[in-house]
Short mmCIF file of C-alpha atoms in Angstrom, two decimals:
data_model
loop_
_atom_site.label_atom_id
_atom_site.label_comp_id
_atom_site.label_asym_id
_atom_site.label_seq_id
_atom_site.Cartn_x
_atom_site.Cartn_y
_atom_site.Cartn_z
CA UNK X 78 1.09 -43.99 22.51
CA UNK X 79 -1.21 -44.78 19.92
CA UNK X 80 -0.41 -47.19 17.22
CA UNK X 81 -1.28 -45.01 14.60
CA UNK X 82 0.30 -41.65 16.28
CA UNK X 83 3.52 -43.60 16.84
CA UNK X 84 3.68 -44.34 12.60
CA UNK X 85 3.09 -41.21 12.06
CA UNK X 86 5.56 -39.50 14.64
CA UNK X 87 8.15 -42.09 13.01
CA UNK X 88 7.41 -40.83 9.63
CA UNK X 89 7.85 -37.49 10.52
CA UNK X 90 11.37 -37.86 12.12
CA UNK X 91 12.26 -39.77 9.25
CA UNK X 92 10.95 -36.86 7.15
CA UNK X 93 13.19 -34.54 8.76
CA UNK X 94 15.77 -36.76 8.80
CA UNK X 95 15.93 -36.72 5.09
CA UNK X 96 15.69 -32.77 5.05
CA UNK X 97 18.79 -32.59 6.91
CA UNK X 98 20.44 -34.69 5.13
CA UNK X 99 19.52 -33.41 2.15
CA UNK X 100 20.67 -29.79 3.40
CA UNK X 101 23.79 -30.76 4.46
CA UNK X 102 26.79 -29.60 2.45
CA UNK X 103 29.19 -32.30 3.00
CA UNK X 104 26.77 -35.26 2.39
CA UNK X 105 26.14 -37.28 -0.04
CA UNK X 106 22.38 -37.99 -0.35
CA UNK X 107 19.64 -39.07 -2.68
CA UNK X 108 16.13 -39.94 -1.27
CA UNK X 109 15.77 -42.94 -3.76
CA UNK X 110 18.70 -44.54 -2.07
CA UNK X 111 16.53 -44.94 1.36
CA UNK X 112 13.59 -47.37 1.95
CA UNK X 113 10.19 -47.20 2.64
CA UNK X 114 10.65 -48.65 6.14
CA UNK X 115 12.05 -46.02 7.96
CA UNK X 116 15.78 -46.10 6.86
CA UNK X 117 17.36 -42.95 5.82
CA UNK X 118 21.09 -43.50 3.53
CA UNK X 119 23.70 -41.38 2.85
CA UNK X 120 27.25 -41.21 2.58
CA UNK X 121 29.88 -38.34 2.84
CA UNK X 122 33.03 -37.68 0.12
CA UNK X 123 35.55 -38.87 2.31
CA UNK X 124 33.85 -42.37 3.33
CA UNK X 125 33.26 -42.61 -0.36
CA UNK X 126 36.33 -41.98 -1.81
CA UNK X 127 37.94 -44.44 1.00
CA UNK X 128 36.26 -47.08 0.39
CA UNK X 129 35.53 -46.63 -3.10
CA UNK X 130 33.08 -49.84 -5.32
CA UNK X 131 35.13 -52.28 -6.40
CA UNK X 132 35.78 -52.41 -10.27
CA UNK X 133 33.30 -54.25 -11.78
CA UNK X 134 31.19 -54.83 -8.72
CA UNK X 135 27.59 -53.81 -8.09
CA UNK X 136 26.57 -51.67 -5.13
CA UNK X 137 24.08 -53.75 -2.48
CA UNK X 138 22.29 -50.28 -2.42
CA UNK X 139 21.94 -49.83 -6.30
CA UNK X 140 23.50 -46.35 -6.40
CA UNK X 141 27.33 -47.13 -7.04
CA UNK X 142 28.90 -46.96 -3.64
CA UNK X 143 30.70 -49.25 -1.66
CA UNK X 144 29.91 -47.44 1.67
CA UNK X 145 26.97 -46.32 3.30
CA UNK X 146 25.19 -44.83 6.65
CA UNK X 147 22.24 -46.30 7.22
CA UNK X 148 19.62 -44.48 9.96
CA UNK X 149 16.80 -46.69 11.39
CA UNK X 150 13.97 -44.88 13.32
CA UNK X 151 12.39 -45.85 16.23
CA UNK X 152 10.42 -44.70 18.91
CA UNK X 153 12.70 -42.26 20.86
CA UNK X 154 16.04 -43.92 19.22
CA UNK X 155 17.63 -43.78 16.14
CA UNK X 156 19.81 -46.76 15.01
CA UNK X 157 22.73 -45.65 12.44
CA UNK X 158 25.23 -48.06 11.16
CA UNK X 159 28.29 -47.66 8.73
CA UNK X 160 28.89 -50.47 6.27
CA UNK X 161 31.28 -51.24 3.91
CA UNK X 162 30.57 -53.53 0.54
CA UNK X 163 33.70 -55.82 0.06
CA UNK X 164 34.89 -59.34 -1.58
CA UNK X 165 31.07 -59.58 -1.96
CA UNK X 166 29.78 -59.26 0.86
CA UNK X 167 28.29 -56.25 3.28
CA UNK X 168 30.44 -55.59 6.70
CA UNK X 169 29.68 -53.34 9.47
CA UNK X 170 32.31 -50.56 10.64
CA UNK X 171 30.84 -48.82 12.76
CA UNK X 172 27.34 -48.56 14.97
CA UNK X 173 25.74 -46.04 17.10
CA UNK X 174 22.42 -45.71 19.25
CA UNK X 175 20.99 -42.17 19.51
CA UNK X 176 17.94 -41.83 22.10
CA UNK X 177 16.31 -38.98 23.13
CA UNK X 178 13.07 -38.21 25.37
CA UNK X 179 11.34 -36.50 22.43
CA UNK X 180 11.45 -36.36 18.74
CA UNK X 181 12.87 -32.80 18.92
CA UNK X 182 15.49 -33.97 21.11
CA UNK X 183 16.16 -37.32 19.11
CA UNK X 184 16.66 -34.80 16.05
CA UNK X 185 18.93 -32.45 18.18
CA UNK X 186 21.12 -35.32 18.88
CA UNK X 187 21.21 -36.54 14.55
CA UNK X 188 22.47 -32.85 14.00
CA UNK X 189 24.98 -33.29 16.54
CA UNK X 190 26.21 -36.46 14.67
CA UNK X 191 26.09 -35.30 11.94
CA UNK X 192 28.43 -32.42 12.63
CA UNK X 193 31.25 -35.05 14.57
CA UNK X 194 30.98 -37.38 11.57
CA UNK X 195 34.55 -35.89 10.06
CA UNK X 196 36.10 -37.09 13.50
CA UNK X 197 34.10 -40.18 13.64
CA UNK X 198 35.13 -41.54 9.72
CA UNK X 199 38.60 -40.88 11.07
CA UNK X 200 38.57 -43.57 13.70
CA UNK X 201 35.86 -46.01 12.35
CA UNK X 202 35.88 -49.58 14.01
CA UNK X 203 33.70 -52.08 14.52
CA UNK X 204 31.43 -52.75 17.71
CA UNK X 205 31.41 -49.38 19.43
CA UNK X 206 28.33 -47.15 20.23
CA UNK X 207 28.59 -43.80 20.52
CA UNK X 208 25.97 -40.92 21.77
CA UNK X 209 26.27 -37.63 20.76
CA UNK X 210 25.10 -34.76 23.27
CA UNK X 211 26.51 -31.30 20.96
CA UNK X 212 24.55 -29.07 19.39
CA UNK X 213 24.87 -28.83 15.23
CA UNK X 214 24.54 -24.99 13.38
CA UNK X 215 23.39 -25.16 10.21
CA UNK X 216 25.72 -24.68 7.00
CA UNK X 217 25.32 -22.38 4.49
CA UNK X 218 26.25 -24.49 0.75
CA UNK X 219 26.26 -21.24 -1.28
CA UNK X 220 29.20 -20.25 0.99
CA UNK X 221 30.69 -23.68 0.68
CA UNK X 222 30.96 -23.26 -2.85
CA UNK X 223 32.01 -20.07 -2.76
CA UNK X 224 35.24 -20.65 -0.63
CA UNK X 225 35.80 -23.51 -2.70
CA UNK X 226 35.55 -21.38 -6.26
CA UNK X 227 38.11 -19.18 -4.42
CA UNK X 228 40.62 -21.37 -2.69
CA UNK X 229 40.35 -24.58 -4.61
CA UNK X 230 39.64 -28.19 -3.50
CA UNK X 231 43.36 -28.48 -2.23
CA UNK X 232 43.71 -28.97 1.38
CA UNK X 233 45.30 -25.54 3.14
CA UNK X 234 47.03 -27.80 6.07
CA UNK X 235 48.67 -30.85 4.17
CA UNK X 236 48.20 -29.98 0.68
CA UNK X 237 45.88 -32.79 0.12
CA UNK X 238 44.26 -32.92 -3.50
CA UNK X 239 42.41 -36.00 -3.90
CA UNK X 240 42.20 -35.65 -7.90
CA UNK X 241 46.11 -35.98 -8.05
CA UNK X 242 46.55 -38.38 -5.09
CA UNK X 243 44.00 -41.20 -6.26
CA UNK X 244 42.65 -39.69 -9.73
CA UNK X 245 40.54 -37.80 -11.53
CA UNK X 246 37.71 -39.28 -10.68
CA UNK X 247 38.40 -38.07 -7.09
CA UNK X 248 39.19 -34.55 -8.27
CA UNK X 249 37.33 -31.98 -5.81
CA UNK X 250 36.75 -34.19 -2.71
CA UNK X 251 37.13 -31.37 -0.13
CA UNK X 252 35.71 -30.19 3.70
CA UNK X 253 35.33 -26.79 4.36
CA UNK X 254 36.55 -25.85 8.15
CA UNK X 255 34.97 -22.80 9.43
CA UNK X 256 37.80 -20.98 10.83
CA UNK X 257 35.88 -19.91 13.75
CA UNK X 258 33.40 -22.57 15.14
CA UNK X 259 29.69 -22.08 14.60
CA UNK X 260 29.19 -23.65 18.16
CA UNK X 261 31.25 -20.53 19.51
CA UNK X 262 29.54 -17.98 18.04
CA UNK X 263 26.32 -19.51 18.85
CA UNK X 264 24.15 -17.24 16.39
CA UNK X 265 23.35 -16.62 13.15
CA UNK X 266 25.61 -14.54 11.22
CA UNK X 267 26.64 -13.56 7.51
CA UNK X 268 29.30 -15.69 6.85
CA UNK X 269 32.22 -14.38 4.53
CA UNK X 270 33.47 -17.51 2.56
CA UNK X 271 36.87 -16.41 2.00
CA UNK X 272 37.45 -15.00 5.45
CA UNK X 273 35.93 -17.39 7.81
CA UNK X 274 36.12 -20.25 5.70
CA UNK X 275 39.21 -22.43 4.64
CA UNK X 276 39.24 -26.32 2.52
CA UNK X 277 40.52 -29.24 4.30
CA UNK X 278 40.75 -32.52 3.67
CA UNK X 279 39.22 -34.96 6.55
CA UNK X 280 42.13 -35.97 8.51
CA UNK X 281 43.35 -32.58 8.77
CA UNK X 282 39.68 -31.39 9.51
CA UNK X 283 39.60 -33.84 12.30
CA UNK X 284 42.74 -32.70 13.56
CA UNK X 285 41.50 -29.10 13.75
CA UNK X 286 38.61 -30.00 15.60
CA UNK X 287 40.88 -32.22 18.54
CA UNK X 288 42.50 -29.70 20.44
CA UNK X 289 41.05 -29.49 24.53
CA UNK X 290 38.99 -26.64 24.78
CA UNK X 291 38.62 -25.31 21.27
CA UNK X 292 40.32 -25.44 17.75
CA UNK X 293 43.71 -25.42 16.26
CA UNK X 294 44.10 -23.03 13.53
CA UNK X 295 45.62 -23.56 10.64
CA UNK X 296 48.41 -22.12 10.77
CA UNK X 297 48.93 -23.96 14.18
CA UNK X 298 48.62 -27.38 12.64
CA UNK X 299 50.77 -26.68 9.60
CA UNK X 300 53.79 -26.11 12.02
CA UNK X 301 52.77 -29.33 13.75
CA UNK X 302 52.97 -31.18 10.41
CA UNK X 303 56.32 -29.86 9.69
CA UNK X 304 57.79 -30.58 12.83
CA UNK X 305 56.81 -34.26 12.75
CA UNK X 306 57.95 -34.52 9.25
CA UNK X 307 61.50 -33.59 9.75
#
């Protein structure tokens, strides 16, 4: 491909890249945290609040987080890494290698990652690479924050509420778990926020999502928690 047409194809991925992240309800993103070189950054609540900037310290990306994905764009691959800021210094948890035979497909495949990052966060460690082959449906935030406005930012399996558990400054760190799976119903639908939706925080949300051949619901994993707390 041409030198010039391969810039430009880069630029638009990374374009989109931003769009989606930007569009996503349960990110945390800000296009002046990325660079000019074809990195994208964002972060999510949970990764945030778990590894939170140390007092006093200031963020190596200059917008007050200690953690951060960072997406890399190449020709046919995208290069995402999760790092950490600690004792000083910048450490990688996590890396993964997306490819695809087309910029449409490379995309498919960020969506997809995107929508596993809940279960991902949950097991972050260092030196694996993952590939994700699912396909993501696209959130609605209104609904988000509608569900939200209704249920509160408690968690409906555990009880989680990140305000009380590590402060105030955590209050409203939430996931909203749609009760049936987008990927099941495989269209685009009105969704109801208070029916179809439910908050969770992102262990529980991970949970949900790790039963063989579908979902637990909610109910299911509450009696699961109660057993093993006995």
């Amino acid at each position: 491909m041409d030198p010039i047409k391969q810039q430009l194809e880069l630029q638009l991925v990374t374009n989109v890249i931003k769009a989606k992240c930007a569009a996503a309800p349960n990110l945390l993103f800000e296009e002046s945290w990325c660079s000019q070189h074809k990195c994208v950054r964002f972060c999510t609540e949970a990764l945030a609040a778990r590894f939170p900037l140390p007092s006093g310290a200031e963020s190596p990306w200059k917008n007050g987080l200690g953690a951060m994905y960072e997406v890399f764009a190449e020709i046919n691959v995208l290069r995402i890494s999760c790092s950490v800021f600690s004792d000083g210094q910048v450490a990688s948890l996590n890396q993964w290698q997306l490819t695809g035979t087309s910029s449409q497909e490379l995309l498919e495949r960020f969506e997809s990652f995107l929508q596993e990052l809940p279960s991902l966060e949950s097991e972050l460690s260092e030196g694996t690479a993952k590939q994700s082959t699912t396909t993501r449906y696209e959130r609605n935030r209104k609904a988000r924050q509608l569900c939200l406005a209704h249920y509160g930012s408690v968690c409906k399996v555990c009880g989680m509420d990140f305000g009380k558990f590590y402060g105030e400054e955590f209050s409203g760190l939430i996931e909203v778990h749609h009760i049936v799976p987008l990927s099941q119903i495989k269209k685009g639908y009105k969704v109801d926020p208070i029916h179809d939706l439910v908050p969770v925080c992102p262990n529980c949300h991970a949970a949900l999502h790790s039963k063989k051949d579908g979902v637990y619901s909610v109910e299911e994993l509450r009696l699961k928690l109660r057993s093993c707390s006995r």
